[in-house]
């Protein structure tokens, strides 16, 4: 089974095991994949976008305040290396139209290296950055965001997954590829899905 379908099926099973309010049923009832046009536009911007992310978008075109046939959803779909902390998947359009990463420039250029922990696998020249923002954390990205890094340092790997965390500020590589990232979430037992009384 391809890792994307395996991830989706495992996520569904975990929601059924942990949740009791029918969230998954409502989610699966309304979602659909991204349009071919949106996928092609995304591929034009990011020619090296991993197939597994495209296949995920073919199943669900985002869970971050995404409107499907008049119904808006905000659904926890991803996680990171931070235990019990959920993230949303951005839609193909949101990934394409995301605002610039100028706010990251001083971090990447190591202007605040005495105060910010930055992984050595991340490039130190912001003008050469090529990052795809694909996920925001549960508080609308204010605390953490996830990126695919197509411009690593010579110690990194093209396509590595980067997690930005605010307060304390940290920029860290959490997986070498999107496939490895999905596998990490599965290996961690989808621990970002919380009991209703924990949210």
Short mmCIF file of C-alpha atoms in Angstrom, two decimals:
data_model
loop_
_atom_site.label_atom_id
_atom_site.label_comp_id
_atom_site.label_asym_id
_atom_site.label_seq_id
_atom_site.Cartn_x
_atom_site.Cartn_y
_atom_site.Cartn_z
CA UNK A 1 0.00 0.00 0.00
CA UNK A 2 1.34 3.44 -0.86
CA UNK A 3 2.36 5.45 2.18
CA UNK A 4 -0.28 8.16 1.54
CA UNK A 5 -3.19 5.73 1.52
CA UNK A 6 -1.66 3.93 4.49
CA UNK A 7 -1.40 7.25 6.33
CA UNK A 8 -4.98 8.25 5.50
CA UNK A 9 -6.40 4.87 6.51
CA UNK A 10 -4.45 4.88 9.76
CA UNK A 11 -5.60 8.42 10.53
CA UNK A 12 -9.20 7.39 9.97
CA UNK A 13 -8.80 4.40 12.28
CA UNK A 14 -7.22 6.59 14.96
CA UNK A 15 -10.04 9.12 14.81
CA UNK A 16 -12.57 6.32 15.25
CA UNK A 17 -10.63 4.92 18.20
CA UNK A 18 -10.05 8.24 19.99
CA UNK A 19 -12.98 10.48 19.07
CA UNK A 20 -16.59 9.85 19.94
CA UNK A 21 -18.36 12.74 18.23
CA UNK A 22 -18.43 11.69 14.58
CA UNK A 23 -15.79 14.18 13.46
CA UNK A 24 -14.30 11.84 10.88
CA UNK A 25 -17.66 11.01 9.30
CA UNK A 26 -18.45 14.70 8.83
CA UNK A 27 -14.96 15.33 7.47
CA UNK A 28 -14.97 12.48 4.96
CA UNK A 29 -18.47 13.35 3.83
CA UNK A 30 -17.54 16.81 2.52
CA UNK A 31 -13.90 16.64 1.39
CA UNK A 32 -12.57 16.24 -2.14
CA UNK A 33 -9.19 16.45 -3.83
CA UNK A 34 -7.53 19.49 -5.34
CA UNK A 35 -8.38 20.45 -8.89
CA UNK A 36 -5.96 19.54 -11.68
CA UNK A 37 -5.51 23.24 -12.34
CA UNK A 38 -4.45 23.98 -8.75
CA UNK A 39 -2.10 21.00 -8.73
CA UNK A 40 -0.47 22.08 -12.00
CA UNK A 41 0.00 25.64 -10.73
CA UNK A 42 1.60 24.28 -7.56
CA UNK A 43 3.94 22.06 -9.60
CA UNK A 44 4.95 25.04 -11.71
CA UNK A 45 6.05 26.89 -8.58
CA UNK A 46 7.66 23.85 -6.96
CA UNK A 47 8.84 21.40 -9.65
CA UNK A 48 10.39 19.15 -6.99
CA UNK A 49 7.23 18.86 -4.90
CA UNK A 50 7.05 15.26 -3.61
CA UNK A 51 4.53 12.94 -5.22
CA UNK A 52 3.29 11.89 -1.79
CA UNK A 53 2.16 15.44 -1.00
CA UNK A 54 0.41 15.66 -4.37
CA UNK A 55 -1.27 12.33 -3.70
CA UNK A 56 -2.43 13.59 -0.31
CA UNK A 57 -3.88 16.70 -1.95
CA UNK A 58 -5.62 14.42 -4.44
CA UNK A 59 -7.54 12.94 -1.49
CA UNK A 60 -8.16 16.11 0.53
CA UNK A 61 -7.48 19.66 -0.66
CA UNK A 62 -6.67 21.14 2.70
CA UNK A 63 -8.16 21.15 6.20
CA UNK A 64 -7.26 24.70 7.26
CA UNK A 65 -10.48 26.73 7.33
CA UNK A 66 -11.20 25.20 3.93
CA UNK A 67 -14.65 25.53 2.37
CA UNK A 68 -16.08 22.46 0.67
CA UNK A 69 -19.44 22.95 -1.05
CA UNK A 70 -20.43 25.75 1.30
CA UNK A 71 -19.22 24.01 4.48
CA UNK A 72 -16.07 25.34 6.12
CA UNK A 73 -13.89 22.86 7.99
CA UNK A 74 -10.94 23.18 10.36
CA UNK A 75 -9.70 19.64 10.87
CA UNK A 76 -6.54 18.35 12.54
CA UNK A 77 -4.83 16.24 9.91
CA UNK A 78 -1.08 16.34 10.60
CA UNK A 79 1.40 16.48 13.45
CA UNK A 80 5.10 17.02 13.99
CA UNK A 81 7.84 15.91 16.37
CA UNK A 82 6.04 17.81 19.14
CA UNK A 83 3.95 15.33 21.11
CA UNK A 84 0.19 15.84 21.22
CA UNK A 85 0.24 18.96 19.06
CA UNK A 86 -1.96 18.95 15.94
CA UNK A 87 -1.59 20.73 12.60
CA UNK A 88 -3.78 21.49 9.61
CA UNK A 89 -2.98 20.67 5.98
CA UNK A 90 -3.05 23.73 3.73
CA UNK A 91 -4.90 23.48 0.42
CA UNK A 92 -3.06 23.56 -2.92
CA UNK A 93 -4.25 27.12 -3.41
CA UNK A 94 -3.13 28.17 0.08
CA UNK A 95 0.30 26.63 -0.50
CA UNK A 96 0.59 28.51 -3.76
CA UNK A 97 -0.71 31.85 -2.51
CA UNK A 98 1.03 31.88 0.87
CA UNK A 99 2.56 35.21 1.84
CA UNK A 100 6.32 35.63 1.55
CA UNK A 101 8.64 34.24 4.19
CA UNK A 102 10.37 37.60 4.70
CA UNK A 103 9.76 37.33 8.44
CA UNK A 104 12.12 34.32 8.42
CA UNK A 105 14.98 36.11 6.67
CA UNK A 106 16.79 37.32 9.79
CA UNK A 107 16.54 33.86 11.33
CA UNK A 108 17.91 32.14 8.22
CA UNK A 109 20.70 34.73 7.87
CA UNK A 110 21.61 33.92 11.51
CA UNK A 111 21.04 37.49 12.68
CA UNK A 112 19.68 36.12 15.97
CA UNK A 113 21.78 32.98 16.28
CA UNK A 114 22.47 33.70 19.97
CA UNK A 115 18.73 33.53 20.67
CA UNK A 116 17.35 31.10 18.08
CA UNK A 117 18.21 27.43 17.68
CA UNK A 118 18.62 26.76 13.92
CA UNK A 119 19.46 23.35 12.48
CA UNK A 120 22.79 23.27 10.61
CA UNK A 121 21.05 21.41 7.77
CA UNK A 122 19.25 24.68 6.93
CA UNK A 123 20.86 27.15 4.56
CA UNK A 124 22.20 30.43 5.99
CA UNK A 125 21.31 32.67 3.03
CA UNK A 126 17.68 33.73 2.91
CA UNK A 127 17.94 34.99 -0.67
CA UNK A 128 18.51 31.40 -1.80
CA UNK A 129 15.62 29.87 0.16
CA UNK A 130 13.04 27.76 -1.62
CA UNK A 131 10.51 26.53 0.94
CA UNK A 132 6.98 25.23 0.48
CA UNK A 133 4.72 26.03 3.42
CA UNK A 134 2.28 23.11 3.75
CA UNK A 135 0.97 23.17 7.30
CA UNK A 136 0.00 25.43 10.20
CA UNK A 137 -0.39 24.39 13.81
CA UNK A 138 -3.62 24.36 15.78
CA UNK A 139 -3.46 28.04 16.73
CA UNK A 140 -3.48 29.17 13.10
CA UNK A 141 0.28 28.91 12.67
CA UNK A 142 1.12 31.43 15.37
CA UNK A 143 3.25 28.93 17.27
CA UNK A 144 4.46 26.50 14.61
CA UNK A 145 4.55 25.98 10.85
CA UNK A 146 5.85 23.18 8.63
CA UNK A 147 7.78 23.53 5.37
CA UNK A 148 9.38 21.42 2.66
CA UNK A 149 12.90 22.72 2.11
CA UNK A 150 14.18 22.52 -1.46
CA UNK A 151 17.31 24.57 -0.69
CA UNK A 152 19.16 22.85 2.17
CA UNK A 153 22.68 23.50 3.34
CA UNK A 154 25.40 21.10 2.25
CA UNK A 155 24.65 19.10 5.42
CA UNK A 156 20.95 18.75 4.59
CA UNK A 157 18.84 16.89 2.06
CA UNK A 158 16.71 18.46 -0.66
CA UNK A 159 13.07 17.94 0.27
CA UNK A 160 13.69 17.78 4.02
CA UNK A 161 10.85 18.77 6.36
CA UNK A 162 11.44 21.84 8.50
CA UNK A 163 9.49 22.77 11.61
CA UNK A 164 9.43 26.38 12.86
CA UNK A 165 8.52 26.79 16.52
CA UNK A 166 7.92 30.11 18.26
CA UNK A 167 8.70 30.91 21.89
CA UNK A 168 11.27 29.55 22.34
CA UNK A 169 12.14 30.11 18.69
CA UNK A 170 13.56 27.09 16.90
CA UNK A 171 13.93 25.99 13.27
CA UNK A 172 14.60 22.29 13.02
CA UNK A 173 14.69 19.55 10.39
CA UNK A 174 12.31 16.80 11.56
CA UNK A 175 12.49 14.41 8.57
CA UNK A 176 14.58 13.94 5.42
CA UNK A 177 11.54 13.69 3.13
CA UNK A 178 7.76 14.02 3.10
CA UNK A 179 7.41 10.24 3.02
CA UNK A 180 9.67 9.94 6.06
CA UNK A 181 7.61 12.65 7.77
CA UNK A 182 4.34 10.74 7.22
CA UNK A 183 6.00 7.56 8.45
CA UNK A 184 7.11 9.38 11.61
CA UNK A 185 3.52 10.42 12.32
CA UNK A 186 2.35 6.83 11.84
CA UNK A 187 5.16 5.44 14.01
CA UNK A 188 4.14 7.91 16.73
CA UNK A 189 0.61 6.52 16.63
CA UNK A 190 -0.99 9.73 15.33
CA UNK A 191 -0.49 11.14 18.81
CA UNK A 192 -1.65 14.59 17.68
CA UNK A 193 -5.26 13.37 17.78
CA UNK A 194 -6.44 14.35 21.23
CA UNK A 195 -9.33 13.24 23.36
CA UNK A 196 -12.12 15.81 23.18
CA UNK A 197 -11.64 16.84 26.80
CA UNK A 198 -7.95 17.58 26.14
CA UNK A 199 -8.53 20.15 23.41
#
